[in-house]
CSV table of C-alpha atoms in Angstrom, one decimal:
chain,number,residue,atom,x,y,z
A,1,MET,CA,0.0,0.0,0.0
A,2,ASP,CA,1.3,3.4,-0.7
A,3,GLY,CA,0.3,5.5,2.2
A,4,HIS,CA,-3.1,7.1,1.4
A,5,LEU,CA,-4.6,7.4,4.9
A,6,ASN,CA,-8.1,8.5,5.8
A,7,THR,CA,-9.5,8.7,9.3
A,8,LYS,CA,-13.0,9.5,10.5
A,9,LEU,CA,-14.3,10.0,14.1
A,10,LEU,CA,-17.8,8.8,14.9
A,11,GLY,CA,-20.0,8.4,17.9
A,12,VAL,CA,-20.3,10.3,21.1
A,13,GLY,CA,-18.9,9.9,24.6
A,14,SER,CA,-15.8,10.3,26.6
A,15,THR,CA,-12.4,9.9,25.0
A,16,LYS,CA,-10.9,8.7,28.3
A,17,GLY,CA,-9.6,5.1,28.5
A,18,THR,CA,-7.5,2.9,26.4
A,19,HIS,CA,-8.3,2.0,22.8
A,20,PHE,CA,-9.1,-1.3,21.2
A,21,ALA,CA,-8.3,-1.8,17.5
A,22,VAL,CA,-9.9,-4.0,14.9
A,23,THR,CA,-7.9,-4.3,11.7
A,24,THR,CA,-8.6,-5.9,8.4
A,25,LEU,CA,-5.1,-7.3,8.2
A,26,LEU,CA,-5.2,-8.7,4.7
A,27,GLU,CA,-6.8,-6.2,2.5
A,28,ALA,CA,-7.9,-8.8,-0.1
A,29,ILE,CA,-5.9,-7.5,-3.0
A,30,ALA,CA,-6.9,-9.5,-6.1
A,31,PRO,CA,-5.0,-9.1,-9.4
A,32,ASN,CA,-7.1,-8.5,-12.5
A,33,SER,CA,-6.8,-11.7,-14.4
A,34,ILE,CA,-7.1,-9.9,-17.8
A,35,GLN,CA,-4.4,-7.5,-17.1
A,36,THR,CA,-2.0,-9.9,-15.5
A,37,GLY,CA,-2.8,-13.0,-17.6
A,38,LYS,CA,-3.4,-15.0,-14.5
A,39,ILE,CA,-6.2,-17.6,-14.7
A,40,GLY,CA,-7.6,-17.1,-11.2
A,41,VAL,CA,-8.0,-14.3,-8.7
A,42,SER,CA,-7.5,-14.4,-5.0
A,43,HIS,CA,-9.6,-12.7,-2.3
A,44,ALA,CA,-9.7,-13.4,1.3
A,45,TYR,CA,-9.4,-11.7,4.7
A,46,SER,CA,-7.7,-11.8,8.0
A,47,ILE,CA,-8.8,-9.7,11.0
A,48,LEU,CA,-6.5,-8.7,13.8
A,49,LEU,CA,-8.1,-7.7,17.1
A,50,GLN,CA,-5.6,-5.7,19.3
A,51,LYS,CA,-5.7,-4.1,22.7
A,52,GLY,CA,-2.5,-3.3,24.5
A,53,ASN,CA,-0.4,-6.5,24.2
A,54,GLN,CA,-3.4,-8.7,23.6
A,55,GLN,CA,-3.8,-10.1,20.1
A,56,VAL,CA,-6.6,-12.2,18.5
A,57,ILE,CA,-6.4,-13.2,14.8
A,58,VAL,CA,-9.5,-14.3,13.0
A,59,ASP,CA,-8.6,-16.3,9.8
A,60,GLY,CA,-5.4,-16.0,7.9
A,61,GLY,CA,-6.1,-15.6,4.2
A,62,PRO,CA,-4.5,-17.7,1.4
A,63,SER,CA,-0.9,-16.4,1.6
A,64,SER,CA,1.3,-17.4,4.4
A,65,GLY,CA,4.1,-14.9,3.5
A,66,LYS,CA,1.7,-11.9,3.2
A,67,MET,CA,0.0,-12.7,6.4
A,68,VAL,CA,3.2,-12.8,8.5
A,69,ASP,CA,4.7,-9.8,6.8
A,70,GLN,CA,1.6,-7.6,7.6
A,71,LEU,CA,1.4,-9.0,11.1
A,72,GLY,CA,5.0,-8.0,11.6
A,73,ASP,CA,4.1,-4.5,10.6
A,74,LYS,CA,1.4,-4.3,13.2
A,75,LEU,CA,3.1,-5.9,16.2
A,76,PRO,CA,6.2,-4.7,18.1
A,77,PHE,CA,9.2,-6.8,17.2
A,78,TRP,CA,9.5,-8.1,20.8
A,79,ASP,CA,5.9,-9.3,21.0
A,80,ARG,CA,5.8,-12.9,19.6
A,81,ASN,CA,2.6,-13.9,21.5
A,82,ILE,CA,-0.8,-14.5,20.1
A,83,GLU,CA,-3.5,-15.1,22.7
A,84,LEU,CA,-6.1,-16.6,20.3
A,85,LEU,CA,-6.3,-17.8,16.7
A,86,VAL,CA,-9.8,-18.3,15.3
A,87,LEU,CA,-10.3,-20.4,12.2
A,88,THR,CA,-13.9,-19.8,11.1
A,89,HIS,CA,-13.7,-22.8,8.7
A,90,PRO,CA,-10.9,-24.8,7.1
A,91,ASP,CA,-11.1,-23.5,3.5
A,92,ALA,CA,-7.6,-22.8,2.1
A,93,ASP,CA,-8.3,-19.0,1.8
A,94,HIS,CA,-8.9,-18.9,5.6
A,95,ILE,CA,-6.4,-21.4,7.0
A,96,THR,CA,-3.2,-21.0,5.0
A,97,GLY,CA,-1.9,-17.8,6.6
A,98,LEU,CA,-2.6,-19.1,10.1
A,99,VAL,CA,-0.3,-22.0,9.6
A,100,GLU,CA,2.8,-19.8,9.3
A,101,VAL,CA,1.6,-17.7,12.2
A,102,MET,CA,1.7,-20.8,14.3
A,103,GLN,CA,5.2,-21.6,13.0
A,104,ARG,CA,6.5,-18.1,13.8
A,105,TYR,CA,4.6,-17.0,16.9
A,106,LYS,CA,3.7,-18.5,20.3
A,107,VAL,CA,0.0,-19.2,20.0
A,108,GLU,CA,-1.8,-19.8,23.3
A,109,LYS,CA,-5.2,-21.0,22.1
A,110,VAL,CA,-7.0,-22.0,18.9
A,111,LEU,CA,-10.8,-21.8,18.4
A,112,THR,CA,-12.3,-23.7,15.4
A,113,SER,CA,-15.7,-24.9,14.2
A,114,GLY,CA,-14.6,-28.5,14.5
A,115,GLN,CA,-14.9,-29.1,10.8
A,116,GLU,CA,-12.2,-31.1,9.1
A,117,THR,CA,-10.9,-31.3,5.5
A,118,ASP,CA,-8.7,-33.7,3.6
A,119,SER,CA,-6.0,-31.3,2.6
A,120,ASP,CA,-2.3,-30.9,3.1
A,121,ILE,CA,-2.6,-27.5,4.7
A,122,TYR,CA,-5.3,-28.8,7.2
A,123,ARG,CA,-3.0,-31.7,8.1
A,124,GLU,CA,-0.1,-29.3,8.7
A,125,TRP,CA,-2.5,-27.2,10.9
A,126,CYS,CA,-3.4,-30.2,13.1
A,127,LYS,CA,0.2,-31.3,13.3
A,128,LEU,CA,1.3,-27.9,14.6
A,129,ILE,CA,-1.4,-27.7,17.2
A,130,ASP,CA,-0.3,-31.1,18.5
A,131,GLU,CA,3.5,-30.5,18.3
A,132,LYS,CA,3.3,-27.0,20.0
A,133,GLY,CA,0.8,-28.1,22.7
A,134,ILE,CA,-1.7,-25.3,21.7
A,135,GLU,CA,-5.0,-25.5,23.5
A,136,LEU,CA,-7.7,-26.4,21.0
A,137,ILE,CA,-11.2,-25.1,21.6
A,138,ILE,CA,-14.2,-26.4,19.6
A,139,ALA,CA,-16.8,-23.6,19.2
A,140,GLU,CA,-20.1,-24.2,20.8
A,141,VAL,CA,-23.1,-21.8,20.9
A,142,GLY,CA,-23.0,-19.6,24.0
A,143,GLN,CA,-19.3,-20.0,24.8
A,144,GLU,CA,-17.8,-16.8,26.2
A,145,ILE,CA,-14.1,-16.0,25.9
A,146,ILE,CA,-13.3,-13.3,28.4
A,147,MET,CA,-10.1,-11.4,27.9
A,148,LYS,CA,-8.4,-8.6,29.8
A,149,ASP,CA,-9.8,-5.1,30.1
A,150,GLY,CA,-13.4,-6.0,29.5
A,151,ILE,CA,-13.2,-7.6,26.0
A,152,GLN,CA,-15.7,-10.4,25.5
A,153,LEU,CA,-16.1,-12.8,22.6
A,154,THR,CA,-19.3,-14.9,22.4
A,155,VAL,CA,-19.8,-17.8,20.0
A,156,LEU,CA,-23.2,-17.6,18.2
A,157,HIS,CA,-22.6,-20.3,15.6
A,158,PRO,CA,-22.1,-23.2,14.6
A,159,GLN,CA,-25.0,-24.8,16.3
A,160,GLU,CA,-25.2,-28.4,17.5
A,161,THR,CA,-27.1,-29.6,14.4
A,162,PRO,CA,-25.0,-28.6,11.4
A,163,VAL,CA,-26.6,-26.4,8.7
A,164,GLU,CA,-27.0,-27.9,5.3
A,165,GLY,CA,-28.1,-25.9,2.2
A,166,ALA,CA,-27.3,-24.5,-1.1
A,167,THR,CA,-24.0,-23.0,0.0
A,168,THR,CA,-21.2,-25.4,1.1
A,169,ASP,CA,-21.5,-27.0,4.5
A,170,LEU,CA,-18.1,-25.7,5.5
A,171,ASN,CA,-19.2,-22.1,4.8
A,172,ASN,CA,-22.6,-22.5,6.5
A,173,ASN,CA,-21.0,-23.9,9.7
A,174,SER,CA,-18.4,-21.2,10.0
A,175,VAL,CA,-17.7,-19.9,13.5
A,176,VAL,CA,-19.7,-16.7,14.1
A,177,LEU,CA,-18.4,-14.5,16.9
A,178,GLN,CA,-19.7,-11.3,18.5
A,179,LEU,CA,-17.1,-9.1,20.1
A,180,GLU,CA,-18.1,-6.6,22.8
A,181,TYR,CA,-16.1,-3.9,24.4
A,182,GLY,CA,-18.0,-1.2,26.2
A,183,ASN,CA,-20.8,0.1,23.9
A,184,PHE,CA,-19.0,-1.2,20.8
A,185,SER,CA,-19.8,-4.6,19.3
A,186,LEU,CA,-18.6,-6.4,16.2
A,187,LEU,CA,-20.1,-9.3,14.4
A,188,LEU,CA,-17.7,-11.7,12.6
A,189,THR,CA,-19.6,-14.0,10.3
A,190,GLY,CA,-17.0,-16.1,8.4
A,191,ASP,CA,-18.5,-17.3,5.2
A,192,ILE,CA,-22.0,-18.3,6.4
A,193,GLY,CA,-24.9,-18.3,3.8
A,194,GLU,CA,-28.5,-17.5,4.0
A,195,GLU,CA,-29.4,-20.9,5.6
A,196,ALA,CA,-27.2,-20.2,8.6
A,197,GLU,CA,-28.3,-16.6,8.8
A,198,GLU,CA,-31.9,-17.8,8.9
A,199,ARG,CA,-31.2,-20.1,11.7
A,200,LEU,CA,-29.5,-17.3,13.7
A,201,VAL,CA,-32.4,-14.9,13.1
A,202,ASN,CA,-35.1,-17.5,13.9
A,203,GLY,CA,-33.1,-18.6,17.0
A,204,ASN,CA,-33.6,-15.2,18.6
A,205,THR,CA,-29.9,-14.9,18.7
A,206,ARG,CA,-28.7,-11.5,19.9
A,207,LEU,CA,-27.2,-10.2,16.7
A,208,LYS,CA,-27.4,-6.4,17.0
A,209,SER,CA,-23.9,-5.0,16.5
A,210,THR,CA,-22.2,-1.7,15.8
A,211,VAL,CA,-20.1,-3.2,13.0
A,212,LEU,CA,-20.9,-6.1,10.7
A,213,LYS,CA,-18.1,-8.0,9.0
A,214,VAL,CA,-20.1,-9.1,5.9
A,215,ALA,CA,-20.1,-12.8,5.2
A,216,HIS,CA,-18.5,-14.4,2.2
A,217,HIS,CA,-17.0,-11.3,0.5
A,218,GLY,CA,-20.4,-9.8,-0.3
A,219,SER,CA,-21.8,-12.8,-2.1
A,220,ASN,CA,-25.5,-12.8,-3.0
A,221,SER,CA,-25.9,-16.1,-1.0
A,222,SER,CA,-25.4,-14.2,2.2
A,223,THR,CA,-26.5,-11.0,4.0
A,224,THR,CA,-30.2,-11.3,3.5
A,225,PRO,CA,-32.5,-8.4,4.4
A,226,GLU,CA,-33.8,-10.3,7.4
A,227,PHE,CA,-30.3,-10.9,8.7
A,228,LEU,CA,-29.4,-7.2,8.3
A,229,THR,CA,-32.6,-6.2,10.2
A,230,GLY,CA,-31.5,-8.5,13.0
A,231,VAL,CA,-27.9,-7.1,13.1
A,232,ASP,CA,-29.0,-3.5,12.5
A,233,PRO,CA,-25.3,-2.4,12.0
A,234,LEU,CA,-24.2,1.2,11.9
A,235,PHE,CA,-21.2,0.2,9.8
A,236,ALA,CA,-20.3,-2.8,7.6
A,237,ALA,CA,-17.0,-4.0,6.1
A,238,ILE,CA,-16.6,-6.3,3.1
A,239,SER,CA,-13.4,-8.0,2.2
A,240,ALA,CA,-13.3,-8.6,-1.6
A,241,GLY,CA,-10.6,-8.4,-4.2
A,242,ALA,CA,-10.7,-5.8,-7.0
A,243,ASP,CA,-12.1,-7.2,-10.3
A,244,ASN,CA,-12.5,-10.6,-8.8
A,245,LYS,CA,-14.0,-13.3,-11.0
A,246,PHE,CA,-16.9,-13.9,-8.7
A,247,GLY,CA,-18.3,-10.4,-9.0
A,248,HIS,CA,-18.1,-9.8,-5.2
A,249,PRO,CA,-19.5,-7.8,-3.6
A,250,THR,CA,-22.7,-8.0,-5.7
A,251,ASN,CA,-24.8,-4.8,-6.3
A,252,GLU,CA,-27.7,-6.5,-4.6
A,253,VAL,CA,-25.8,-6.9,-1.4
A,254,ILE,CA,-24.4,-3.4,-1.5
A,255,ASP,CA,-27.9,-2.0,-1.9
A,256,ARG,CA,-29.2,-4.1,1.0
A,257,ILE,CA,-26.4,-2.9,3.3
A,258,GLU,CA,-26.6,0.8,2.3
A,259,LYS,CA,-30.3,0.8,3.3
A,260,VAL,CA,-29.3,-0.2,6.8
A,261,VAL,CA,-26.0,1.5,7.7
A,262,VAL,CA,-25.4,5.1,8.3
A,263,GLU,CA,-24.4,7.3,5.3
A,264,ASP,CA,-21.0,6.3,4.0
A,265,GLY,CA,-21.0,3.5,6.5
A,266,LEU,CA,-20.0,0.7,4.1
A,267,TYR,CA,-16.4,-0.1,3.6
A,268,VAL,CA,-15.0,-2.4,0.9
A,269,THR,CA,-11.3,-3.5,0.9
A,270,SER,CA,-11.1,-3.4,-2.9
A,271,GLU,CA,-11.9,0.4,-2.8
A,272,ASP,CA,-10.8,1.4,0.7
A,273,GLY,CA,-7.8,-0.8,1.3
A,274,ALA,CA,-7.0,-1.9,4.8
A,275,ILE,CA,-9.8,-0.9,7.2
A,276,GLU,CA,-9.3,-0.2,10.9
A,277,PHE,CA,-11.9,0.4,13.5
A,278,ILE,CA,-10.5,1.9,16.7
A,279,THR,CA,-12.7,2.3,19.8
A,280,ASN,CA,-12.4,3.1,23.5
A,281,GLY,CA,-15.8,1.5,24.0
A,282,GLU,CA,-17.7,4.8,23.6
A,283,LYS,CA,-16.2,6.6,20.5
A,284,LEU,CA,-15.4,4.9,17.2
A,285,TRP,CA,-12.7,5.9,14.8
A,286,VAL,CA,-12.6,4.4,11.3
A,287,GLN,CA,-9.3,4.5,9.4
A,288,THR,CA,-8.6,3.3,5.9
A,289,ARG,CA,-5.2,2.9,4.2
A,290,ARG,CA,-4.4,2.1,0.6
């Protein structure tokens, strides 16, 4: 990225207290296959949750080198400790970057959906957890992970009975987390589709959140009007590569979201670059960098 920085201050309340940062670590850069001659395009995301010397990483993107390089830019050189890694589901574009994080950093705990795949990268993931003695937590609805300084993560999904539907079962049974810190809340949705969203809405799950990390890169198979009504976000963030072959995010999803969020409250990595939400639990700053 070449240094174009944009910061906005939103919300009301005291500015006292320490800040908590939520960063879209991998900004989902996708080369244009026509311009570069490449057959495929890549788009994925990784999210870094940071407060003081506490770090939580949610998913790792498809590139181990890029993930570790950007993580090195965010953390002080002496801090080699990651309190929690979350793998929402074991698709390659979510797990690959986390493998090198486990190789290069001291990871205390790993939270997963419990789903397995027959892939080399997943086998390496399991091997590292075993060899390094990392505590493995299988996500269950209602689990609460309490961190220092009032940070709470609550598991909303997957549920005991797996979701099956038009979108893949791996996607639909992604880990869904709600992070709460003071008056700020963030909903992380993995790659769930409309079937999982329907179950969350019908289950009277507490979905309302300040910020929604939009599922599955803005695919039309996710982010239904009913789900958006339940979440009622002020802001939303989509991780999608520029000119990706899937057409993400779709115009339909963008239209749905813009009807719900505040004016200019939708951020897309292909347009805005890396997105950072910074809050002290009362005020919220949004910073983008390309």
